Amino acid sequence: MMDIVIAGGGVIGLATAWRAQQRGLSVTVIDPAPASKASHVSAGMLPPGNEQLYDQPELLALYLASRDLYPSFAAELEEFAPSGYRRDGVLDAAFDDDALHTLDHQHAFQKSLGIAVERVSAEECARLQPAFAPALGGLLSPDDGAIDPRVMTAALQTALKKLGGTVVHERVIRVDGHTVLLGDGGVVPFDRLVLAAGCWTHRIEGLPKGAIPEIRPVKGQILRLHSDPPLLNLTARALSGGSSLYLVPRLDGELVVGATYEERGYDETVTAAGTNELLTRAAAVLPGAGDLRFAEISASLRPGSPDDLPVIGPTAVPDVYLASGHFRMGVQLSPVTAEAMAAHLTGTAVPDPAVPFSPLRFGG
Ligand code: FAD
């Protein structure tokens, strides 16, 4: 059996590990604290597209492939443990005139892609989400939703281990030939290595300069409130003032409100300003938000590649692969990334939409 080592156990490394182990490879994920970084704080919003896709046809194709895979991906995962997936609709609500125009555009875009969507009136928004402040109108996408990344990554680890895979709680310090050296001095041999350490990926030592593109950190702070029963019925995006705030309710009463977007290097500090921004924006569209129990404010780092697009596939270094750079969409893109990586590792046909995302586009 071919030995695969995956450095990094966020949603990308773990989903890849599960799919690779399913295909008969022997997988070891190495991570000092699996699923503790971006994948831990992420809202897990699975929206019906976003504005980044409008002028990015290759990213759009990748997104659509992953969206198509999600229901079966989650159903298969459910055979091992709850997946945290819900697909009961996303409501985009406009709170000013500009936002209504944005929804016109989004409506046309979704329809052109064949994504189910209907325009809803102000009254319908109030019926669907009674906790909202008065909206001017909205879009309901009944086939989209969200996944709880904490539940999902726990399920991925359970599934991986049940299939015979291993998770080692250590840091990969350096690559040396066909071995990785760990923080505790351990040495783990591999036939193929996948680097999936989010925005820390290029910091793993021992590879030729330029072989791994720099994956920059893009900070996001995110808020978790709690109520019993849940304040919102549906996953939502509230559009106002030229931006959108996502509001992701979990069935247990958690409400995730996100997120800030900050270019501050490797700074994972939770700030008063970030907390204030999220609470203020939430209260503007959800008058009852201030009365909810404050559960958590957290921050982590989105992995951004030099062109802000995912990096998936073999590098110029023999037997070293890369799965990173998923930026704002890592949870959305994990099913297709895992499929593509399992295909690369087993030498089988890679799904077409993943082909343009080769690490070799950066040289190396
Ligand atoms: P990470 O989750 O960051 O995982 C990297 C892992 O590598 C970590 O577990 C870390 O411990 C490990 N590691 C680091 N260095 C080493 C090393 N040397 N050796 C071994 N392991 C190492 N995406 C969506 O699709 N929908 C959303 O709604 C959404 N909301 C978000 C909200 C916020 C606030 C943030 C920050 C991100 C959000 N994202 C969202 C983006 C998404 O979270 C990321 O794209 C995704 O989690 C990236 O996964 P990853 O596995 O590549 O990285």
PDB file of C-alpha atoms in Angstrom, residues 20 27 68 241 261 289 310 340 342:
ATOM      1  CA  ALA A  20      -7.422   8.946  -0.304  1.00  0.00           C
ATOM      2  CA  VAL A  27      -2.862   7.865   5.018  1.00  0.00           C
ATOM      3  CA  ASP A  68     -22.875  19.321  -6.847  1.00  0.00           C
ATOM      4  CA  GLY A 241     -23.935  49.501   2.987  1.00  0.00           C
ATOM      5  CA  TYR A 261     -11.529  40.727   6.517  1.00  0.00           C
ATOM      6  CA  ALA A 289     -29.110  40.144  18.497  1.00  0.00           C
ATOM      7  CA  PRO A 310      -6.788  27.379  -4.787  1.00  0.00           C
ATOM      8  CA  ALA A 340      -9.081  15.906  -7.148  1.00  0.00           C
ATOM      9  CA  ALA A 342      -7.348  11.504  -4.330  1.00  0.00           C
TER      10      ALA A 342
END
